[in-house]
Tab-separated table of C-alpha atoms and ligand atoms in Angstrom:
chain	number	residue	atom	x	y	z
A	1	MET	CA	-6.968	-22.079	-11.257
A	2	LEU	CA	-7.233	-19.972	-8.110
A	3	TYR	CA	-3.702	-19.362	-6.871
A	4	PHE	CA	-3.313	-18.507	-3.189
A	5	ASP	CA	0.384	-19.278	-2.784
A	6	HIS	CA	2.026	-15.928	-3.513
A	7	CYS	CA	4.451	-16.307	-0.610
A	8	ALA	CA	5.947	-19.331	-2.340
A	9	SER	CA	6.183	-17.632	-5.721
A	10	THR	CA	4.356	-15.059	-7.827
A	11	PRO	CA	3.315	-14.976	-11.484
A	12	PRO	CA	5.802	-12.813	-13.388
A	13	TYR	CA	4.526	-9.573	-14.929
A	14	ASP	CA	4.031	-9.866	-18.726
A	15	GLU	CA	6.628	-7.117	-19.138
A	16	VAL	CA	9.104	-9.193	-17.104
A	17	VAL	CA	8.617	-12.251	-19.309
A	18	GLN	CA	9.047	-10.088	-22.399
A	19	THR	CA	12.221	-8.441	-21.072
A	20	LEU	CA	13.624	-11.777	-19.990
A	21	SER	CA	13.206	-13.338	-23.418
A	22	GLU	CA	14.375	-10.245	-25.312
A	23	VAL	CA	17.565	-9.884	-23.277
A	24	MET	CA	18.202	-13.629	-23.479
A	25	ARG	CA	17.880	-13.518	-27.235
A	26	MET	CA	19.635	-10.226	-27.965
A	27	GLN	CA	22.207	-9.710	-25.202
A	28	TYR	CA	23.727	-13.111	-24.712
A	29	SER	CA	27.297	-11.854	-24.349
A	30	ASN	CA	29.187	-12.234	-21.134
A	31	PRO	CA	29.107	-8.851	-19.385
A	32	SER	CA	32.732	-9.394	-18.296
A	33	SER	CA	33.915	-9.603	-21.931
A	34	ILE	CA	35.699	-6.492	-23.125
A	35	HIS	CA	34.297	-6.471	-26.679
A	36	GLN	CA	31.393	-4.300	-27.699
A	37	ALA	CA	28.740	-6.960	-27.203
A	38	GLY	CA	30.062	-7.666	-23.716
A	39	LEU	CA	30.036	-3.965	-22.926
A	40	ALA	CA	26.427	-3.727	-24.093
A	41	ALA	CA	25.478	-6.526	-21.693
A	42	GLU	CA	27.456	-4.848	-18.914
A	43	LYS	CA	25.613	-1.608	-19.587
A	44	LEU	CA	22.298	-3.381	-19.032
A	45	VAL	CA	23.574	-4.726	-15.721
A	46	THR	CA	24.757	-1.260	-14.672
A	47	ARG	CA	21.427	0.265	-15.594
A	48	SER	CA	19.563	-2.443	-13.669
A	49	ARG	CA	21.733	-1.816	-10.618
A	50	GLU	CA	20.810	1.875	-10.826
A	51	VAL	CA	17.093	1.157	-11.186
A	52	ILE	CA	17.107	-1.183	-8.179
A	53	ALA	CA	19.243	1.191	-6.101
A	54	ALA	CA	16.815	4.045	-6.840
A	55	ALA	CA	13.833	1.854	-5.877
A	56	LEU	CA	15.506	0.876	-2.574
A	57	LYS	CA	16.936	4.387	-2.023
A	58	VAL	CA	20.538	3.140	-1.752
A	59	SER	CA	23.668	3.440	-3.940
A	60	PRO	CA	24.178	1.219	-6.975
A	61	ASN	CA	27.526	-0.002	-5.600
A	62	GLU	CA	25.662	-1.383	-2.569
A	63	ILE	CA	23.715	-3.934	-4.665
A	64	LEU	CA	25.197	-7.412	-5.164
A	65	PHE	CA	23.427	-9.711	-7.592
A	66	THR	CA	22.889	-13.291	-6.439
A	67	SER	CA	20.875	-16.348	-7.445
A	68	GLY	CA	18.139	-15.565	-4.906
A	69	ALA	CA	17.549	-14.924	-1.233
A	70	THR	CA	18.883	-18.288	-0.083
A	71	GLU	CA	22.261	-17.378	-1.515
A	72	SER	CA	21.986	-13.766	-0.289
A	73	ASN	CA	21.256	-14.994	3.241
A	74	ASN	CA	24.193	-17.411	3.149
A	75	ILE	CA	26.597	-14.781	1.816
A	76	ALA	CA	25.363	-12.312	4.447
A	77	ILE	CA	25.379	-14.573	7.522
A	78	GLN	CA	28.359	-16.789	6.840
A	79	GLY	CA	30.269	-13.943	5.178
A	80	ALA	CA	29.744	-11.582	8.132
A	81	ALA	CA	30.387	-14.231	10.789
A	82	LEU	CA	33.601	-15.472	9.205
A	83	LYS	CA	34.855	-11.932	8.605
A	84	LYS	CA	34.209	-10.899	12.218
A	85	LYS	CA	35.378	-14.152	13.816
A	86	SER	CA	38.426	-12.592	15.424
A	87	ARG	CA	36.258	-9.982	17.187
A	88	GLY	CA	33.516	-12.267	18.538
A	89	ASN	CA	31.584	-15.466	18.010
A	90	HIS	CA	28.000	-14.618	18.920
A	91	ILE	CA	25.087	-14.329	16.483
A	92	ILE	CA	21.527	-13.291	17.372
A	93	THR	CA	18.560	-14.356	15.262
A	94	THR	CA	14.972	-15.447	15.899
A	95	GLY	CA	13.354	-18.848	16.217
A	96	ILE	CA	11.044	-18.128	13.273
A	97	GLU	CA	13.464	-17.341	10.436
A	98	HIS	CA	13.167	-18.943	7.015
A	99	SER	CA	15.233	-22.120	6.749
A	100	SER	CA	17.858	-20.317	4.635
A	101	VAL	CA	18.690	-18.179	7.689
A	102	TYR	CA	17.870	-20.720	10.401
A	103	GLU	CA	19.927	-23.543	8.895
A	104	CYS	CA	22.742	-21.119	8.129
A	105	CYS	CA	22.859	-20.194	11.830
A	106	ARG	CA	22.825	-23.884	12.769
A	107	LEU	CA	25.776	-24.396	10.425
A	108	MET	CA	27.605	-21.529	12.120
A	109	GLN	CA	26.942	-23.201	15.493
A	110	ARG	CA	28.584	-26.384	14.202
A	111	GLN	CA	31.557	-24.234	13.263
A	112	GLY	CA	31.939	-22.934	16.812
A	113	PHE	CA	29.749	-19.814	16.820
A	114	GLU	CA	27.177	-19.278	19.531
A	115	VAL	CA	23.684	-18.460	18.357
A	116	THR	CA	20.816	-16.963	20.362
A	117	TYR	CA	17.385	-17.695	18.859
A	118	LEU	CA	15.118	-14.955	20.207
A	119	PRO	CA	11.622	-16.054	21.242
A	120	VAL	CA	8.504	-14.443	19.790
A	121	ASP	CA	5.215	-13.498	21.413
A	122	ALA	CA	1.798	-14.890	20.438
A	123	SER	CA	1.660	-12.520	17.465
A	124	GLY	CA	5.016	-13.802	16.177
A	125	CYS	CA	7.055	-10.701	17.057
A	126	ILE	CA	10.264	-10.455	19.047
A	127	ARG	CA	10.535	-8.180	22.089
A	128	LEU	CA	13.172	-5.481	22.000
A	129	GLU	CA	14.023	-6.191	25.660
A	130	ASP	CA	14.954	-9.760	24.703
A	131	LEU	CA	17.227	-8.501	21.936
A	132	GLN	CA	18.834	-5.965	24.256
A	133	ALA	CA	19.380	-8.646	26.912
A	134	ALA	CA	20.937	-11.052	24.413
A	135	ILE	CA	23.657	-8.655	23.222
A	136	THR	CA	27.118	-9.402	24.640
A	137	GLU	CA	30.660	-8.200	23.980
A	138	GLN	CA	30.941	-11.176	21.648
A	139	THR	CA	27.941	-10.281	19.450
A	140	ILE	CA	28.972	-9.687	15.852
A	141	LEU	CA	25.762	-10.185	13.889
A	142	VAL	CA	22.004	-9.754	14.307
A	143	SER	CA	19.858	-11.387	11.602
A	144	ILE	CA	16.106	-10.742	11.834
A	145	MET	CA	13.539	-11.113	9.071
A	146	HIS	CA	11.169	-8.302	8.121
A	147	VAL	CA	8.014	-10.337	7.460
A	148	ASN	CA	7.642	-13.972	8.421
A	149	ASN	CA	6.912	-16.156	5.409
A	150	GLU	CA	4.524	-18.449	7.238
A	151	MET	CA	2.585	-16.196	9.544
A	152	GLY	CA	3.117	-12.741	8.099
A	153	SER	CA	4.230	-11.270	11.422
A	154	ILE	CA	6.186	-8.029	11.025
A	155	GLN	CA	9.326	-7.510	13.094
A	156	PRO	CA	10.030	-4.005	14.384
A	157	ILE	CA	12.990	-3.427	12.053
A	158	ALA	CA	13.140	0.356	12.572
A	159	GLU	CA	13.247	-0.060	16.369
A	160	ILE	CA	15.796	-2.872	16.152
A	161	GLY	CA	17.966	-0.658	13.936
A	162	LYS	CA	17.625	2.163	16.445
A	163	LEU	CA	18.655	-0.105	19.321
A	164	LEU	CA	21.638	-1.396	17.340
A	165	ARG	CA	22.839	2.143	16.647
A	166	ASP	CA	24.449	1.972	20.092
A	167	TYR	CA	26.457	-1.038	18.884
A	168	PRO	CA	28.085	0.100	15.634
A	169	ARG	CA	30.309	-2.976	15.490
A	170	ILE	CA	27.346	-5.361	15.234
A	171	ILE	CA	26.253	-6.114	11.658
A	172	PHE	CA	22.472	-5.977	11.125
A	173	HIS	CA	21.067	-8.315	8.456
A	174	VAL	CA	17.416	-8.385	7.398
A	175	ASP	CA	15.787	-11.082	5.255
A	176	GLY	CA	13.481	-8.769	3.322
A	177	VAL	CA	11.928	-11.339	0.978
A	178	GLN	CA	8.326	-11.148	2.183
A	179	GLY	CA	8.335	-7.441	3.041
A	180	LEU	CA	9.314	-5.888	-0.274
A	181	GLY	CA	6.281	-4.573	-2.136
A	182	LYS	CA	4.063	-5.039	0.922
A	183	LEU	CA	5.612	-2.676	3.482
A	184	PRO	CA	7.723	0.481	3.229
A	185	VAL	CA	11.442	-0.312	3.045
A	186	GLN	CA	13.847	2.313	4.431
A	187	LEU	CA	17.210	0.640	4.664
A	188	LYS	CA	19.213	3.795	5.364
A	189	GLU	CA	16.811	5.169	7.996
A	190	TRP	CA	16.611	1.780	9.679
A	191	GLY	CA	20.392	1.362	9.802
A	192	VAL	CA	20.287	-1.995	8.021
A	193	ASP	CA	23.703	-3.273	6.864
A	194	LEU	CA	22.637	-6.298	4.803
A	195	TYR	CA	19.260	-7.012	3.184
A	196	SER	CA	18.218	-10.026	1.079
A	197	ILE	CA	15.677	-10.176	-1.744
A	198	SER	CA	14.437	-12.804	-4.238
A	199	ALA	CA	13.028	-11.577	-7.557
A	200	HIS	CA	10.374	-14.278	-7.939
A	201	LYS	CA	8.535	-13.083	-4.818
A	202	VAL	CA	7.845	-9.732	-6.487
A	203	ARG	CA	6.707	-11.019	-9.885
A	204	GLY	CA	10.205	-11.375	-11.286
A	205	PRO	CA	11.985	-14.505	-12.513
A	206	LYS	CA	13.270	-17.352	-10.333
A	207	GLY	CA	16.964	-17.925	-9.721
A	208	VAL	CA	17.902	-14.280	-9.303
A	209	GLY	CA	18.042	-12.026	-6.279
A	210	LEU	CA	20.207	-9.507	-4.536
A	211	LEU	CA	22.002	-8.648	-1.367
A	212	TYR	CA	22.125	-4.999	-0.323
A	213	CYS	CA	25.510	-4.595	1.346
A	214	ARG	CA	25.954	-1.171	2.926
A	215	GLU	CA	29.101	0.592	1.852
A	216	GLY	CA	31.861	-0.145	4.362
A	217	VAL	CA	30.443	-3.504	5.496
A	218	GLN	CA	32.987	-6.217	4.846
A	219	LEU	CA	32.136	-9.840	4.197
A	220	GLN	CA	34.307	-12.866	3.689
A	221	SER	CA	33.743	-14.488	0.322
A	222	LEU	CA	32.393	-18.007	0.535
A	223	TYR	CA	33.420	-18.879	-3.013
A	224	ALA	CA	36.592	-19.266	-5.023
A	225	GLY	CA	36.124	-17.818	-8.485
A	226	GLY	CA	36.196	-14.669	-10.556
A	227	GLU	CA	35.963	-11.029	-9.610
A	228	GLN	CA	32.245	-10.554	-10.285
A	229	GLU	CA	30.257	-8.796	-7.565
A	230	ARG	CA	33.454	-7.882	-5.706
A	231	GLY	CA	34.391	-11.549	-5.505
A	232	LEU	CA	31.508	-12.141	-3.081
A	233	ARG	CA	29.411	-13.789	-5.742
A	234	PRO	CA	31.739	-14.857	-8.524
A	235	GLY	CA	30.342	-16.375	-11.703
A	236	THR	CA	28.912	-15.050	-14.946
A	237	LEU	CA	26.097	-12.636	-14.200
A	238	ASN	CA	22.543	-13.670	-15.057
A	239	VAL	CA	21.976	-10.683	-17.344
A	240	PRO	CA	18.387	-11.475	-18.457
A	241	GLY	CA	17.381	-12.316	-14.890
A	242	ILE	CA	18.949	-9.143	-13.504
A	243	VAL	CA	17.304	-6.851	-16.070
A	244	ALA	CA	13.966	-8.587	-15.525
A	245	MET	CA	14.351	-8.354	-11.737
A	246	ALA	CA	14.997	-4.605	-11.992
A	247	LYS	CA	11.770	-4.252	-13.983
A	248	ALA	CA	9.811	-6.363	-11.477
A	249	ILE	CA	11.106	-4.437	-8.451
A	250	ARG	CA	10.435	-1.058	-10.073
A	251	MET	CA	6.898	-2.034	-11.120
A	252	THR	CA	6.136	-3.583	-7.731
A	253	ILE	CA	7.230	-0.515	-5.801
A	254	GLU	CA	5.385	1.856	-8.150
A	255	ARG	CA	2.166	-0.127	-7.660
A	256	GLN	CA	2.643	-0.753	-3.948
A	257	PRO	CA	0.162	1.755	-2.412
A	258	GLU	CA	-2.866	0.533	-4.402
A	259	ALA	CA	-1.722	-3.087	-4.215
A	260	VAL	CA	-1.457	-2.994	-0.426
A	261	GLU	CA	-4.888	-1.420	-0.089
A	262	LYS	CA	-6.386	-4.183	-2.222
A	263	MET	CA	-4.552	-6.970	-0.386
A	264	LEU	CA	-5.745	-5.600	2.962
A	265	GLN	CA	-9.308	-5.601	1.710
A	266	LEU	CA	-9.040	-9.243	0.592
A	267	ARG	CA	-7.260	-10.184	3.804
A	268	ASN	CA	-10.021	-8.678	5.940
A	269	GLN	CA	-12.659	-10.482	3.899
A	270	LEU	CA	-10.849	-13.786	4.372
A	271	ILE	CA	-10.302	-13.218	8.103
A	272	GLN	CA	-14.075	-12.764	8.454
A	273	VAL	CA	-14.567	-16.087	6.673
A	274	VAL	CA	-12.131	-17.872	9.016
A	275	ASP	CA	-13.807	-16.261	12.038
A	276	SER	CA	-17.193	-17.487	10.851
A	277	ILE	CA	-16.162	-21.165	10.558
A	278	PRO	CA	-15.962	-22.525	14.131
A	279	GLU	CA	-13.574	-25.371	13.237
A	280	LEU	CA	-10.881	-22.932	12.024
A	281	VAL	CA	-8.541	-20.895	14.239
A	282	LEU	CA	-6.823	-17.814	12.890
A	283	ASN	CA	-3.060	-17.860	13.533
A	284	SER	CA	-1.947	-14.739	11.681
A	285	GLY	CA	-2.441	-11.392	13.388
A	286	ARG	CA	-5.284	-8.945	12.889
A	287	ASP	CA	-3.349	-5.779	13.708
A	288	THR	CA	-1.997	-4.385	10.431
A	289	GLU	CA	0.921	-2.795	12.281
A	290	ARG	CA	2.175	-6.265	13.141
A	291	ALA	CA	0.753	-8.481	10.384
A	292	ALA	CA	1.537	-8.302	6.648
A	293	PRO	CA	-1.264	-7.544	4.175
A	294	HIS	CA	-0.804	-10.625	1.980
A	295	ILE	CA	-0.939	-13.537	4.430
A	296	VAL	CA	-3.840	-15.224	6.206
A	297	HIS	CA	-2.824	-18.276	8.195
A	298	PHE	CA	-5.215	-20.536	10.061
A	299	SER	CA	-5.392	-24.045	11.506
A	300	TYR	CA	-7.972	-26.769	11.627
A	301	PRO	CA	-6.616	-28.259	14.857
A	302	GLY	CA	-6.363	-32.022	14.801
A	303	MET	CA	-6.785	-32.193	11.018
A	304	LYS	CA	-3.861	-32.888	8.725
A	305	PRO	CA	-3.384	-29.781	6.603
A	306	GLU	CA	-2.327	-31.726	3.524
A	307	VAL	CA	-5.808	-33.292	3.460
A	308	ILE	CA	-7.311	-29.806	3.253
A	309	ILE	CA	-4.731	-28.685	0.670
A	310	HIS	CA	-5.606	-31.650	-1.556
A	311	MET	CA	-9.343	-31.112	-1.126
A	312	LEU	CA	-8.879	-27.462	-2.120
A	313	GLU	CA	-6.913	-28.681	-5.110
A	314	GLU	CA	-9.933	-30.686	-6.231
A	315	SER	CA	-11.671	-27.314	-6.605
A	316	ASP	CA	-8.602	-26.043	-8.494
A	317	ILE	CA	-7.533	-23.879	-5.543
A	318	MET	CA	-3.826	-23.748	-4.681
A	319	ALA	CA	-2.867	-23.047	-1.078
A	320	SER	CA	-0.020	-24.091	1.155
A	321	THR	CA	0.886	-25.682	4.460
A	322	GLN	CA	3.744	-24.023	6.354
A	323	SER	CA	6.206	-22.588	3.842
A	324	ALA	CA	6.804	-24.155	0.447
A	325	CYS	CA	10.391	-24.967	1.419
A	326	SER	CA	9.343	-27.126	4.370
A	327	SER	CA	5.839	-28.152	3.356
A	328	LYS	CA	6.885	-31.668	2.420
A	329	ASP	CA	8.010	-32.331	5.954
A	330	LEU	CA	4.891	-32.708	7.982
A	331	LYS	CA	6.206	-31.952	11.445
A	332	PRO	CA	4.476	-29.235	13.461
A	333	SER	CA	5.573	-25.817	12.263
A	334	ARG	CA	8.626	-24.446	14.078
A	335	VAL	CA	7.120	-20.972	13.676
A	336	LEU	CA	3.759	-21.834	15.233
A	337	LEU	CA	5.403	-23.714	18.100
A	338	ALA	CA	7.607	-20.664	18.737
A	339	MET	CA	4.442	-18.539	18.897
A	340	GLY	CA	3.133	-20.770	21.662
A	341	CYS	CA	0.576	-22.792	19.662
A	342	ASN	CA	-0.032	-26.375	20.835
A	343	GLU	CA	1.075	-29.288	18.615
A	344	ALA	CA	-2.360	-29.908	17.075
A	345	ARG	CA	-2.623	-26.291	15.997
A	346	ALA	CA	1.035	-26.086	14.954
A	347	ALA	CA	0.710	-29.196	12.779
A	348	GLY	CA	-2.550	-28.099	11.168
A	349	GLY	CA	-1.657	-24.784	9.553
A	350	ILE	CA	-2.930	-23.581	6.177
A	351	ARG	CA	-1.383	-20.504	4.560
A	352	ILE	CA	-3.352	-18.425	2.088
A	353	SER	CA	-1.136	-15.813	0.440
A	354	LEU	CA	-2.793	-13.135	-1.630
A	355	ALA	CA	-2.064	-10.808	-4.539
A	356	ALA	CA	-3.635	-7.479	-5.445
A	357	GLU	CA	-4.927	-8.867	-8.746
A	358	GLN	CA	-7.313	-11.162	-6.915
A	359	SER	CA	-10.939	-10.330	-6.348
A	360	GLU	CA	-13.634	-10.509	-3.706
A	361	GLN	CA	-15.193	-13.243	-5.856
A	362	ASP	CA	-11.983	-15.307	-5.544
A	363	ILE	CA	-12.266	-15.133	-1.753
A	364	ALA	CA	-15.949	-16.080	-1.987
A	365	THR	CA	-15.003	-19.135	-4.079
A	366	LEU	CA	-12.394	-20.091	-1.486
A	367	GLU	CA	-14.976	-19.623	1.271
A	368	ALA	CA	-17.458	-21.938	-0.448
A	369	ALA	CA	-14.772	-24.606	-0.876
A	370	LEU	CA	-13.680	-24.312	2.754
A	371	ARG	CA	-17.246	-24.673	4.030
A	372	ILE	CA	-17.751	-27.865	2.013
A	373	ILE	CA	-14.402	-29.268	3.193
A	374	VAL	CA	-15.147	-28.593	6.852
A	375	THR	CA	-18.553	-30.270	6.531
A	376	LYS	CA	-16.938	-33.329	4.953
A	377	LEU	CA	-14.095	-33.514	7.476
A	378	LYS	CA	-16.093	-32.848	10.622
A	379	PRO	CA	-16.991	-36.536	11.211
A	380	LEU	CA	-13.260	-37.394	10.986
A	381	GLU	CA	-12.133	-34.936	13.674
A	382	ARG	CA	-9.815	-36.524	16.176
A	383	GLY	CA	-10.622	-36.372	19.870
B	401	LIG	N1	13.489	-15.908	2.980
B	401	LIG	C1	12.154	-15.917	3.003
B	401	LIG	C2	11.441	-15.165	4.092
B	401	LIG	C3	11.435	-16.618	2.034
B	401	LIG	O1	10.100	-16.615	2.073
B	401	LIG	C4	12.154	-17.326	1.030
B	401	LIG	C5	11.429	-18.124	-0.026
B	401	LIG	N2	10.468	-19.013	0.464
B	401	LIG	C6	13.555	-17.264	1.043
B	401	LIG	C7	14.185	-16.551	2.031
B	401	LIG	C8	14.385	-17.988	0.029
B	401	LIG	O2	14.189	-17.497	-1.261
B	401	LIG	P1	14.664	-18.371	-2.521
B	401	LIG	O3	13.973	-19.680	-2.397
B	401	LIG	O4	14.207	-17.586	-3.692
B	401	LIG	O5	16.144	-18.488	-2.426
């Protein structure tokens, strides 16, 4: 199988699978128990917190373990909004966030908050002037993703953080899921208050993630339950998942420089392929300052992308339309529409997401399959 869906999920490192099963088997105690076995499990959690904090260059007490980025985003956005409700009711986000942020903001709107969805330019990036203009006395939270999961566009997080330094009462949340391991992450320098991660996007296990919560930032808990994770995420900690996530994050960050170089090479090769097939239009950016190294997104305007996905599948090639979370709903992509693409282009997007372990030969195999598909589909083109 040729797997080109690394934005949706990644294959876990062998070491991660080994750690996961060892900890599951050996350290099954509840880390909140006060007996020796519980303390041993707690020690593993503490150590994992330290490893992750060192990798992200933050303090261990700023890491909250969650079940993944969807939960982290909910705890961050709802938790910050509800905590700050008495000071203001305005949230700023973008029109191209992942559904776990976008739908969370829509929920906040139904609860009486006002939300500004910043527009993006043709490369999928917000303009700082628009952010500046949107800020009011009522603004309590800005939530902007680092790398878009569909298009790979990179938001100017450092500049946004710099702008928000003049507004110390506004909480700055970043959905970091698609940026970690692909781009440098400097939470302290950027002035980020809250940052969400999912382990399975960086070759860790599914169902575990984290929220970086800068010391001093207060959130309202969304759950009734125990005291775990300062009451913000009560419930028995997923010890095997947490230890395995720490391993995955550490290994990913250690390997990042070579991995990025390789992904860029593959990305450039694939962009050349897309450019050379007249029926395909590249949607993701070319400029590596503004486009992530692991995503190539293109459309066959007027052609249903699921037809192409299934034809690729016949050659044992796995790719994706839109994002995995919304790929079953076949409406035009909200992200592409926000970037100014017409409906035909926005409904026809194919996302190829790469990993450093892939080869030039893999891209050549994909190219051959795409050329055959386009030849077969050409007579069916609409209008
Ligand atoms: N944010 C982004 C940018 C994502 O790509 C994803 C996963 N598709 C999530 C949040 C949610 O992560 P999870 O499904 O692991 O909760």
